[in-house]
Amino acid sequence: MSLSDKDKAAVKALWAKISKSADAIGADALGRMLSVYPQTKTYFSHWPDMSPGSAPVKAHGKKVMGGVALAVSQIDDLANCLLELSERHAFQMRVDPANFKILSHCIIVVIATMFPKEFTPEAHVALDKFLSAAALALSERYR
Amino acid sequence: MVEWTEQERTIITSIFSSLDYEDIGPKALSRCLIVYPWTQRYFGAFGNLYNAEAIKTNPNIAAHGVKVLHGLDRAVKNMDNIKATYAELSVLHSEKLHVDPDNFKLLSDCLTIVIAAKMGSGFTPEIQATWQKFLAVVVSALGRQYH
């Protein structure tokens, strides 16, 4: 399920419309993930506050979307551009890769709530493929 | 047995009472067929599914989307016994329709996205959690009679 030229164009077109709200999307998606999938909280036990809208959640959501922005900008070479992040997730944070799917779903839900008109089924399939490809690149260094 | 708080029951019944089945049903099913094209395997007799536009305007798909959504009504009306309520439907999906139960999750994710798009910021994390819990119970019940 690799990204076709059409997929890449659709992702870039969608990103152009939503990137101004990247920080808000990240914060909402992360906050949602922590409350809808409480098992994900296990990775953030060092935060004083894991509630949606809290400072650590906002800051980290921004970071996550920074990674997404990076991936969009180098959409032709996800494996290389996410290599360093993959190593960090694999060796430092040791995040179970199953969670990438969970966060991707939350990002998609947030985009649907914030951009209902732009998030057509065509945009949805392209973004879903893109996030899956990014998750795969993030899993690259695990074993 | 699945436990529901009063708040969860209210959230689910409230979402369904404000639902336009004729709008949401077709949107959810057509989105599923577009985002997860392998799900089209079950709709060979439904006519033109050649591209996204064809799927979105296909009247058979639209009608079926409405049907599926009305099927969820049964769960809303029998929240304390969803497993028994769907036993027959589960047998149907397994023995007659031969639907891979993984597909139930795909459709339920698309339904979640369509509801999220409709409710906007009203689709809070708490409501999302309750909604997804409800759909997970339905999905589990639909897969229960497979053998």
CSV table of C-alpha atoms in Angstrom, one decimal:
chain,number,residue,atom,x,y,z
A,1,MET,CA,0.0,0.0,0.0
A,2,SER,CA,2.7,2.5,-1.0
A,3,LEU,CA,1.9,6.1,-1.7
A,4,SER,CA,1.1,6.9,-5.3
A,5,ASP,CA,1.7,10.3,-6.8
A,6,LYS,CA,-2.0,11.0,-6.4
A,7,ASP,CA,-1.8,10.1,-2.7
A,8,LYS,CA,1.2,12.4,-2.2
A,9,ALA,CA,-0.6,15.2,-4.0
A,10,ALA,CA,-3.7,14.7,-1.9
A,11,VAL,CA,-1.7,14.7,1.4
A,12,LYS,CA,0.1,17.8,0.5
A,13,ALA,CA,-3.1,19.5,-0.6
A,14,LEU,CA,-4.8,18.6,2.7
A,15,TRP,CA,-1.7,19.6,4.7
A,16,ALA,CA,-1.7,23.0,3.0
A,17,LYS,CA,-5.2,23.6,4.3
A,18,ILE,CA,-4.7,22.3,7.9
A,19,SER,CA,-1.1,23.1,8.7
A,20,LYS,CA,-1.9,26.4,10.3
A,21,SER,CA,-3.8,24.5,13.0
A,22,ALA,CA,-1.1,21.8,13.4
A,23,ASP,CA,-0.4,22.7,17.1
A,24,ALA,CA,-4.1,22.6,18.0
A,25,ILE,CA,-4.6,19.3,16.0
A,26,GLY,CA,-1.6,17.7,17.8
A,27,ALA,CA,-2.8,18.8,21.3
A,28,ASP,CA,-6.3,17.6,20.7
A,29,ALA,CA,-5.2,14.3,19.2
A,30,LEU,CA,-2.8,13.5,22.0
A,31,GLY,CA,-5.3,14.5,24.7
A,32,ARG,CA,-7.9,12.4,23.0
A,33,MET,CA,-5.6,9.4,22.8
A,34,LEU,CA,-4.8,9.6,26.5
A,35,SER,CA,-8.4,9.7,27.5
A,36,VAL,CA,-10.0,7.4,24.9
A,37,TYR,CA,-7.1,4.8,25.1
A,38,PRO,CA,-6.0,5.0,28.8
A,39,GLN,CA,-3.4,2.3,28.3
A,40,THR,CA,-1.3,4.9,26.3
A,41,LYS,CA,-0.9,6.9,29.6
A,42,THR,CA,1.7,4.4,30.6
A,43,TYR,CA,4.3,6.2,28.4
A,44,PHE,CA,3.7,9.5,30.1
A,45,SER,CA,3.7,8.7,33.8
A,46,HIS,CA,6.5,11.2,34.2
A,47,TRP,CA,4.1,14.1,33.4
A,48,PRO,CA,2.5,15.9,36.3
A,49,ASP,CA,-0.7,16.4,34.2
A,50,MET,CA,-2.0,14.1,31.5
A,51,SER,CA,-5.4,15.7,31.0
A,52,PRO,CA,-6.5,17.1,27.7
A,53,GLY,CA,-5.5,20.8,27.3
A,54,SER,CA,-2.7,20.5,29.9
A,55,ALA,CA,0.7,22.1,29.3
A,56,PRO,CA,2.6,18.9,28.8
A,57,VAL,CA,0.0,17.5,26.4
A,58,LYS,CA,-0.1,20.7,24.4
A,59,ALA,CA,3.7,20.9,24.1
A,60,HIS,CA,4.0,17.3,23.1
A,61,GLY,CA,1.2,17.5,20.6
A,62,LYS,CA,3.1,20.3,18.9
A,63,LYS,CA,6.2,18.1,18.8
A,64,VAL,CA,4.3,15.2,17.3
A,65,MET,CA,2.8,17.4,14.5
A,66,GLY,CA,6.3,18.7,13.9
A,67,GLY,CA,7.2,15.2,13.0
A,68,VAL,CA,4.2,14.9,10.8
A,69,ALA,CA,5.1,18.2,9.0
A,70,LEU,CA,8.6,16.8,8.5
A,71,ALA,CA,7.2,13.6,7.0
A,72,VAL,CA,4.9,15.6,4.6
A,73,SER,CA,7.9,17.7,3.5
A,74,GLN,CA,9.9,14.6,2.7
A,75,ILE,CA,7.1,12.4,1.6
A,76,ASP,CA,9.2,10.8,-1.1
A,77,ASP,CA,11.7,9.4,1.4
A,78,LEU,CA,9.9,8.7,4.7
A,79,ALA,CA,12.3,5.9,5.7
A,80,ASN,CA,15.3,8.2,5.8
A,81,CYS,CA,13.7,11.3,7.1
A,82,LEU,CA,12.2,9.4,10.1
A,83,LEU,CA,15.2,7.3,10.8
A,84,GLU,CA,16.4,9.3,13.8
A,85,LEU,CA,12.9,9.5,15.3
A,86,SER,CA,12.6,5.7,14.7
A,87,GLU,CA,15.7,5.1,16.7
A,88,ARG,CA,14.4,7.3,19.5
A,89,HIS,CA,11.0,5.5,19.6
A,90,ALA,CA,12.7,2.1,19.4
A,91,PHE,CA,15.6,2.4,21.8
A,92,GLN,CA,14.9,5.3,24.1
A,93,MET,CA,11.1,5.5,24.5
A,94,ARG,CA,10.4,1.8,23.6
A,95,VAL,CA,6.9,2.7,22.4
A,96,ASP,CA,4.9,-0.4,21.3
A,97,PRO,CA,4.4,0.2,17.5
A,98,ALA,CA,0.7,-0.8,17.9
A,99,ASN,CA,0.2,2.6,19.4
A,100,PHE,CA,1.1,4.4,16.2
A,101,LYS,CA,-2.2,3.2,14.8
A,102,ILE,CA,-4.0,4.5,17.8
A,103,LEU,CA,-2.5,8.0,17.5
A,104,SER,CA,-3.1,8.1,13.8
A,105,HIS,CA,-6.8,7.3,14.3
A,106,CYS,CA,-7.0,10.2,16.9
A,107,ILE,CA,-5.3,12.6,14.5
A,108,ILE,CA,-7.8,11.6,11.8
A,109,VAL,CA,-10.8,12.1,14.1
A,110,VAL,CA,-9.5,15.6,15.1
A,111,ILE,CA,-9.0,16.6,11.5
A,112,ALA,CA,-12.6,15.3,10.7
A,113,THR,CA,-14.0,17.4,13.6
A,114,MET,CA,-12.0,20.6,12.6
A,115,PHE,CA,-12.2,20.3,8.8
A,116,PRO,CA,-15.4,18.3,7.9
A,117,LYS,CA,-15.7,19.7,4.4
A,118,GLU,CA,-12.0,19.3,3.4
A,119,PHE,CA,-11.7,15.8,4.9
A,120,THR,CA,-13.5,14.1,2.0
A,121,PRO,CA,-13.3,10.3,1.6
A,122,GLU,CA,-10.6,10.9,-1.0
A,123,ALA,CA,-8.5,13.0,1.4
A,124,HIS,CA,-9.2,10.4,4.1
A,125,VAL,CA,-7.8,7.5,2.2
A,126,ALA,CA,-4.6,9.4,1.2
A,127,LEU,CA,-4.0,10.6,4.8
A,128,ASP,CA,-4.7,7.1,6.2
A,129,LYS,CA,-2.1,5.6,3.8
A,130,PHE,CA,0.4,8.4,4.6
A,131,LEU,CA,0.1,7.9,8.4
A,132,SER,CA,0.4,4.1,8.0
A,133,ALA,CA,3.5,4.7,5.9
A,134,ALA,CA,4.9,7.1,8.4
A,135,ALA,CA,4.2,4.6,11.2
A,136,LEU,CA,6.0,1.9,9.3
A,137,ALA,CA,9.0,4.2,8.9
A,138,LEU,CA,8.9,4.9,12.6
A,139,SER,CA,9.0,1.2,13.3
A,140,GLU,CA,11.9,0.7,11.0
A,141,ARG,CA,14.7,0.5,13.7
A,142,TYR,CA,12.7,-1.6,16.2
A,143,ARG,CA,14.2,-5.0,15.3
B,1,MET,CA,-21.7,-8.4,30.7
B,2,VAL,CA,-21.0,-4.9,29.6
B,3,GLU,CA,-21.6,-2.2,32.2
B,4,TRP,CA,-22.9,1.2,31.1
B,5,THR,CA,-23.0,4.3,33.3
B,6,GLU,CA,-26.1,6.5,33.1
B,7,GLN,CA,-23.9,9.1,31.4
B,8,GLU,CA,-22.8,6.6,28.7
B,9,ARG,CA,-26.4,5.6,28.0
B,10,THR,CA,-27.4,9.3,27.7
B,11,ILE,CA,-24.5,10.0,25.3
B,12,ILE,CA,-25.4,7.1,23.0
B,13,THR,CA,-29.2,7.7,22.9
B,14,SER,CA,-28.6,11.4,22.4
B,15,ILE,CA,-26.3,10.8,19.4
B,16,PHE,CA,-28.8,8.4,17.8
B,17,SER,CA,-31.8,10.7,18.4
B,18,SER,CA,-30.2,13.5,16.5
B,19,LEU,CA,-28.9,11.2,13.7
B,20,ASP,CA,-30.1,11.7,10.1
B,21,TYR,CA,-30.0,8.0,9.0
B,22,GLU,CA,-30.5,8.9,5.4
B,23,ASP,CA,-27.4,11.2,5.5
B,24,ILE,CA,-25.0,9.4,7.9
B,25,GLY,CA,-25.6,5.8,6.8
B,26,PRO,CA,-24.7,6.4,3.1
B,27,LYS,CA,-21.7,8.6,4.1
B,28,ALA,CA,-20.3,6.0,6.4
B,29,LEU,CA,-20.6,3.1,4.1
B,30,SER,CA,-19.3,4.9,1.0
B,31,ARG,CA,-16.4,6.2,3.0
B,32,CYS,CA,-15.5,2.7,4.1
B,33,LEU,CA,-15.6,1.4,0.5
B,34,ILE,CA,-13.3,4.3,-0.6
B,35,VAL,CA,-10.9,4.3,2.3
B,36,TYR,CA,-10.7,0.5,2.5
B,37,PRO,CA,-11.3,-0.7,-1.0
B,38,TRP,CA,-11.0,-4.4,-0.2
B,39,THR,CA,-14.4,-4.1,1.5
B,40,GLN,CA,-15.9,-3.7,-1.9
B,41,ARG,CA,-15.7,-7.5,-2.2
B,42,TYR,CA,-19.0,-7.8,-0.5
B,43,PHE,CA,-20.8,-5.5,-2.9
B,44,GLY,CA,-20.2,-7.1,-6.3
B,45,ALA,CA,-23.9,-7.0,-7.1
B,46,PHE,CA,-24.4,-3.4,-6.2
B,47,GLY,CA,-23.5,-1.8,-9.5
B,48,ASN,CA,-20.8,0.7,-10.4
B,49,LEU,CA,-18.1,1.0,-7.7
B,50,TYR,CA,-15.4,1.9,-10.1
B,51,ASN,CA,-14.2,5.1,-8.4
B,52,ALA,CA,-15.0,7.4,-5.5
B,53,GLU,CA,-17.6,9.4,-7.3
B,54,ALA,CA,-19.4,6.3,-8.5
B,55,ILE,CA,-19.4,4.9,-5.0
B,56,LYS,CA,-20.7,8.2,-3.5
B,57,THR,CA,-23.6,8.4,-5.9
B,58,ASN,CA,-24.5,4.7,-6.0
B,59,PRO,CA,-28.1,4.4,-4.8
B,60,ASN,CA,-27.7,0.7,-3.8
B,61,ILE,CA,-24.8,1.6,-1.5
B,62,ALA,CA,-26.8,4.5,-0.1
B,63,ALA,CA,-29.8,2.3,0.7
B,64,HIS,CA,-27.5,-0.3,2.3
B,65,GLY,CA,-25.9,2.4,4.4
B,66,VAL,CA,-29.2,3.4,5.8
B,67,LYS,CA,-30.0,-0.3,6.5
B,68,VAL,CA,-26.8,-0.8,8.4
B,69,LEU,CA,-27.4,2.3,10.6
B,70,HIS,CA,-30.9,1.1,11.4
B,71,GLY,CA,-29.3,-2.2,12.4
B,72,LEU,CA,-27.4,-0.2,15.1
B,73,ASP,CA,-30.8,0.9,16.5
B,74,ARG,CA,-31.3,-2.6,18.0
B,75,ALA,CA,-28.1,-2.2,20.0
B,76,VAL,CA,-29.2,1.2,21.3
B,77,LYS,CA,-32.6,-0.2,22.4
B,78,ASN,CA,-31.0,-3.2,24.0
B,79,MET,CA,-27.8,-1.9,25.5
B,80,ASP,CA,-27.8,-4.4,28.3
B,81,ASN,CA,-28.0,-7.3,26.0
B,82,ILE,CA,-26.2,-6.5,22.8
B,83,LYS,CA,-24.7,-10.0,22.5
B,84,ALA,CA,-28.0,-11.8,22.4
B,85,THR,CA,-29.6,-9.1,20.3
B,86,TYR,CA,-27.1,-9.6,17.5
B,87,ALA,CA,-26.8,-13.4,17.7
B,88,GLU,CA,-28.9,-13.8,14.6
B,89,LEU,CA,-27.2,-11.0,12.6
B,90,SER,CA,-23.9,-12.5,13.5
B,91,VAL,CA,-24.9,-15.9,12.1
B,92,LEU,CA,-26.1,-14.0,9.0
B,93,HIS,CA,-22.8,-12.2,8.5
B,94,SER,CA,-20.9,-15.4,9.0
B,95,GLU,CA,-22.9,-18.1,7.3
B,96,LYS,CA,-24.7,-16.2,4.5
B,97,LEU,CA,-22.7,-13.0,3.8
B,98,HIS,CA,-19.3,-14.5,4.6
B,99,VAL,CA,-18.0,-11.1,5.9
B,100,ASP,CA,-14.5,-11.1,7.4
B,101,PRO,CA,-15.2,-9.8,10.9
B,102,ASP,CA,-12.1,-7.5,10.7
B,103,ASN,CA,-14.3,-5.4,8.3
B,104,PHE,CA,-16.7,-4.5,11.2
B,105,LYS,CA,-14.0,-2.5,12.8
B,106,LEU,CA,-13.2,-0.7,9.5
B,107,LEU,CA,-16.9,0.3,9.0
B,108,SER,CA,-17.2,1.4,12.6
B,109,ASP,CA,-14.1,3.6,12.3
B,110,CYS,CA,-15.6,5.3,9.2
B,111,LEU,CA,-18.9,5.8,11.1
B,112,THR,CA,-16.9,7.4,13.9
B,113,ILE,CA,-15.2,9.8,11.4
B,114,VAL,CA,-18.5,10.7,9.9
B,115,ILE,CA,-20.1,11.4,13.3
B,116,ALA,CA,-17.0,13.4,14.3
B,117,ALA,CA,-17.3,15.5,11.2
B,118,LYS,CA,-20.9,16.2,11.9
B,119,MET,CA,-20.5,17.0,15.6
B,120,GLY,CA,-17.3,19.0,15.2
B,121,SER,CA,-16.0,20.2,18.6
B,122,GLY,CA,-19.0,18.7,20.2
B,123,PHE,CA,-17.3,15.3,19.6
B,124,THR,CA,-15.3,15.6,22.8
B,125,PRO,CA,-12.8,13.0,24.0
B,126,GLU,CA,-15.4,11.7,26.5
B,127,ILE,CA,-18.1,11.3,23.9
B,128,GLN,CA,-15.6,9.7,21.5
B,129,ALA,CA,-14.6,7.2,24.2
B,130,THR,CA,-18.3,6.3,24.9
B,131,TRP,CA,-19.1,6.1,21.2
B,132,GLN,CA,-16.1,3.8,20.5
B,133,LYS,CA,-17.0,1.6,23.5
B,134,PHE,CA,-20.5,1.2,22.1
B,135,LEU,CA,-19.3,0.3,18.6
B,136,ALA,CA,-16.7,-2.1,20.0
B,137,VAL,CA,-19.4,-4.0,21.9
B,138,VAL,CA,-21.5,-4.1,18.7
B,139,VAL,CA,-18.5,-5.3,16.6
B,140,SER,CA,-17.7,-8.0,19.2
B,141,ALA,CA,-21.3,-9.2,19.2
B,142,LEU,CA,-21.4,-9.3,15.4
B,143,GLY,CA,-18.3,-11.5,15.4
B,144,ARG,CA,-19.5,-13.7,18.3
B,145,GLN,CA,-21.2,-16.5,16.3
B,146,TYR,CA,-18.4,-17.1,13.8
B,147,HIS,CA,-17.0,-20.6,14.0
